[in-house]
Amino acid sequence: MGTHPLKESVEPLNSPRGAKEFIYSLHPSERTALLRELHRFESIAIAQGQMDIAPPTAAQLRYVLLHNALPFVGFGFLDNCIMIVAGTQIELSIGVILGISTMAAAALGNLVSDLAGLGLAGYVEALASRLGMQIPDLSPKQADMWQTRVSSHSGKAIGVGIGCILGMFPLLFFKDDEDKKESKK
């Protein structure tokens, strides 16, 4: 859903128009796989409708958290790393010529980072899947429980946080203004 034009509002998937837009944006093989999985999901959900489903175990919730955290470590890392490098280069080149502020250079660096993130998202997800993380084995009812959603969102937040901290490594290669002043003396 991140490929929509900037000005166009995105309909949620729970509306007929949003669902239609999503379906039309898929490749035919993706639509076939989605349809097959929806049929399987619905048949399991119907079969489980007659029985009471236990909430996910602590081990399952930890796996959901880890499964969601791993790709977001990559996203956070790339986002921060690219933003720092691009923002610095923009400040030192275009910023000097146009006389823009450091914050404006940082904002433009963030723009470059976001655009790079759009192009690199598939690679990050592919790398995360190569690490052997399978989709958590949960029933449809378990996947929809509040505990699972909290675990999923927590994993994403933790992953982005760790990735952003790791993505600060380019700062190790930049000299501070104080270091520059001391070296001039």
Tab-separated table of C-alpha atoms in Angstrom:
chain	number	residue	atom	x	y	z
A	1	MET	CA	0.000	0.000	0.000
A	2	GLY	CA	3.063	2.264	0.152
A	3	THR	CA	3.128	2.714	-3.620
A	4	HIS	CA	0.119	5.044	-3.801
A	5	PRO	CA	0.738	8.565	-5.065
A	6	LEU	CA	1.448	11.036	-2.273
A	7	LYS	CA	-1.686	13.207	-2.663
A	8	GLU	CA	-4.140	10.336	-3.132
A	9	SER	CA	-5.892	9.113	0.011
A	10	VAL	CA	-5.625	5.392	0.668
A	11	GLU	CA	-8.837	3.528	1.358
A	12	PRO	CA	-8.675	0.986	4.190
A	13	LEU	CA	-8.926	-2.675	3.253
A	14	ASN	CA	-12.166	-3.003	5.209
A	15	SER	CA	-13.979	-0.873	2.634
A	16	PRO	CA	-15.062	-2.289	-0.744
A	17	ARG	CA	-13.060	0.337	-2.638
A	18	GLY	CA	-9.913	-0.257	-0.565
A	19	ALA	CA	-10.159	-4.006	-1.021
A	20	LYS	CA	-10.658	-3.567	-4.761
A	21	GLU	CA	-7.632	-1.262	-5.057
A	22	PHE	CA	-5.516	-3.740	-3.121
A	23	ILE	CA	-6.626	-6.709	-5.248
A	24	TYR	CA	-5.990	-4.847	-8.510
A	25	SER	CA	-2.504	-3.855	-7.321
A	26	LEU	CA	-1.496	-7.520	-6.968
A	27	HIS	CA	0.253	-9.642	-9.568
A	28	PRO	CA	-1.963	-12.524	-10.844
A	29	SER	CA	0.156	-15.109	-9.028
A	30	GLU	CA	-0.191	-13.073	-5.808
A	31	ARG	CA	-3.976	-12.944	-6.254
A	32	THR	CA	-4.077	-16.731	-6.716
A	33	ALA	CA	-1.977	-17.326	-3.604
A	34	LEU	CA	-4.066	-14.830	-1.611
A	35	LEU	CA	-7.331	-16.461	-2.684
A	36	ARG	CA	-6.031	-19.934	-1.820
A	37	GLU	CA	-4.896	-18.763	1.637
A	38	LEU	CA	-8.188	-16.920	2.272
A	39	HIS	CA	-10.142	-20.091	1.506
A	40	ARG	CA	-7.923	-22.096	3.863
A	41	PHE	CA	-8.195	-19.422	6.551
A	42	GLU	CA	-11.986	-19.285	6.298
A	43	SER	CA	-12.361	-23.076	6.456
A	44	ILE	CA	-10.190	-23.207	9.590
A	45	ALA	CA	-12.073	-20.282	11.128
A	46	ILE	CA	-15.439	-21.966	10.456
A	47	ALA	CA	-14.233	-25.272	11.905
A	48	GLN	CA	-12.910	-23.505	14.994
A	49	GLY	CA	-16.071	-21.463	15.382
A	50	GLN	CA	-17.679	-24.407	17.149
A	51	MET	CA	-14.869	-24.789	19.708
A	52	ASP	CA	-13.185	-22.551	22.233
A	53	ILE	CA	-9.645	-21.592	21.236
A	54	ALA	CA	-6.976	-21.064	23.880
A	55	PRO	CA	-4.934	-17.865	23.702
A	56	PRO	CA	-1.435	-18.163	22.245
A	57	THR	CA	1.220	-19.521	24.592
A	58	ALA	CA	4.061	-17.346	25.867
A	59	ALA	CA	6.424	-19.133	23.468
A	60	GLN	CA	4.122	-18.395	20.515
A	61	LEU	CA	3.881	-14.730	21.521
A	62	ARG	CA	7.689	-14.488	21.800
A	63	TYR	CA	7.966	-16.001	18.324
A	64	VAL	CA	5.424	-13.485	16.960
A	65	LEU	CA	7.448	-10.683	18.549
A	66	LEU	CA	10.731	-11.973	17.082
A	67	HIS	CA	9.155	-12.674	13.690
A	68	ASN	CA	7.982	-9.054	13.499
A	69	ALA	CA	11.136	-7.523	15.009
A	70	LEU	CA	13.703	-8.980	12.586
A	71	PRO	CA	12.671	-7.183	9.394
A	72	PHE	CA	12.159	-3.941	11.292
A	73	VAL	CA	15.736	-4.047	12.599
A	74	GLY	CA	16.756	-3.895	8.930
A	75	PHE	CA	14.278	-1.116	8.145
A	76	GLY	CA	15.392	0.991	11.118
A	77	PHE	CA	19.066	0.414	10.337
A	78	LEU	CA	18.745	1.419	6.686
A	79	ASP	CA	16.492	4.367	7.429
A	80	ASN	CA	18.786	5.939	10.026
A	81	CYS	CA	22.024	5.104	8.234
A	82	ILE	CA	20.878	6.522	4.893
A	83	MET	CA	19.298	9.565	6.543
A	84	ILE	CA	22.513	10.438	8.409
A	85	VAL	CA	24.777	9.973	5.392
A	86	ALA	CA	22.420	11.703	2.937
A	87	GLY	CA	21.630	14.565	5.339
A	88	THR	CA	25.312	15.189	5.956
A	89	GLN	CA	26.169	15.169	2.264
A	90	ILE	CA	23.233	17.448	1.464
A	91	GLU	CA	24.318	19.864	4.197
A	92	LEU	CA	27.929	19.895	2.964
A	93	SER	CA	27.067	20.319	-0.715
A	94	ILE	CA	23.639	21.719	-1.560
A	95	GLY	CA	23.273	23.227	1.910
A	96	VAL	CA	26.391	25.346	1.512
A	97	ILE	CA	25.411	26.542	-1.964
A	98	LEU	CA	21.765	27.320	-1.125
A	99	GLY	CA	22.401	28.323	2.474
A	100	ILE	CA	19.821	25.933	3.955
A	101	SER	CA	19.759	25.110	7.652
A	102	THR	CA	20.985	21.885	9.197
A	103	MET	CA	17.385	20.897	9.915
A	104	ALA	CA	16.407	21.447	6.278
A	105	ALA	CA	19.343	19.259	5.222
A	106	ALA	CA	18.214	16.625	7.749
A	107	ALA	CA	14.673	16.769	6.347
A	108	LEU	CA	15.990	16.284	2.812
A	109	GLY	CA	18.162	13.419	4.072
A	110	ASN	CA	15.024	11.881	5.556
A	111	LEU	CA	13.302	12.234	2.169
A	112	VAL	CA	16.189	10.388	0.483
A	113	SER	CA	16.055	7.726	3.204
A	114	ASP	CA	12.290	7.239	2.808
A	115	LEU	CA	12.607	6.927	-0.967
A	116	ALA	CA	15.426	4.412	-0.567
A	117	GLY	CA	13.292	2.521	1.957
A	118	LEU	CA	10.549	2.113	-0.625
A	119	GLY	CA	12.997	0.514	-3.035
A	120	LEU	CA	14.805	-1.593	-0.443
A	121	ALA	CA	11.770	-2.917	1.461
A	122	GLY	CA	11.496	-6.063	-0.647
A	123	TYR	CA	15.182	-6.852	-0.148
A	124	VAL	CA	14.935	-6.407	3.624
A	125	GLU	CA	11.913	-8.702	3.785
A	126	ALA	CA	13.640	-11.283	1.570
A	127	LEU	CA	16.729	-11.215	3.776
A	128	ALA	CA	14.610	-11.607	6.907
A	129	SER	CA	12.815	-14.601	5.378
A	130	ARG	CA	16.188	-16.186	4.484
A	131	LEU	CA	16.987	-16.258	8.180
A	132	GLY	CA	14.506	-19.134	8.386
A	133	MET	CA	11.712	-17.387	10.244
A	134	GLN	CA	8.472	-19.099	9.344
A	135	ILE	CA	5.069	-17.490	9.777
A	136	PRO	CA	3.937	-18.150	13.368
A	137	ASP	CA	1.754	-21.248	13.601
A	138	LEU	CA	-1.421	-19.727	14.991
A	139	SER	CA	-5.058	-20.400	14.303
A	140	PRO	CA	-7.047	-17.562	12.719
A	141	LYS	CA	-8.700	-16.825	16.070
A	142	GLN	CA	-5.343	-16.770	17.858
A	143	ALA	CA	-3.880	-14.476	15.202
A	144	ASP	CA	-6.735	-12.036	15.832
A	145	MET	CA	-6.431	-12.012	19.640
A	146	TRP	CA	-5.282	-8.848	21.394
A	147	GLN	CA	-2.243	-10.607	22.875
A	148	THR	CA	-0.985	-11.476	19.399
A	149	ARG	CA	-1.537	-7.945	18.097
A	150	VAL	CA	0.301	-6.435	21.090
A	151	SER	CA	3.178	-8.874	20.587
A	152	SER	CA	3.318	-8.062	16.875
A	153	HIS	CA	3.341	-4.283	17.381
A	154	SER	CA	5.850	-4.581	20.225
A	155	GLY	CA	8.167	-6.596	17.992
A	156	LYS	CA	7.979	-3.960	15.271
A	157	ALA	CA	8.682	-1.147	17.755
A	158	ILE	CA	11.601	-2.998	19.361
A	159	GLY	CA	13.000	-3.911	15.934
A	160	VAL	CA	12.863	-0.346	14.633
A	161	GLY	CA	14.401	0.951	17.862
A	162	ILE	CA	17.325	-1.468	17.703
A	163	GLY	CA	17.765	-0.868	13.970
A	164	CYS	CA	17.787	2.914	14.380
A	165	ILE	CA	20.410	2.713	17.118
A	166	LEU	CA	22.571	0.406	14.976
A	167	GLY	CA	21.989	2.711	11.995
A	168	MET	CA	23.726	5.529	13.839
A	169	PHE	CA	27.121	3.955	13.107
A	170	PRO	CA	28.025	6.533	10.381
A	171	LEU	CA	28.274	9.091	13.192
A	172	LEU	CA	31.462	7.306	14.305
A	173	PHE	CA	33.144	8.532	11.127
A	174	PHE	CA	32.155	12.209	11.414
A	175	LYS	CA	34.345	14.579	13.393
A	176	ASP	CA	32.707	16.914	15.879
A	177	ASP	CA	33.063	20.676	15.465
A	178	GLU	CA	35.167	20.731	18.642
A	179	ASP	CA	37.570	18.159	17.160
A	180	LYS	CA	37.857	20.286	14.022
A	181	LYS	CA	38.636	23.423	16.070
A	182	GLU	CA	41.282	21.582	18.080
A	183	SER	CA	42.916	20.176	14.961
A	184	LYS	CA	43.069	23.692	13.436
A	185	LYS	CA	44.895	25.020	16.520
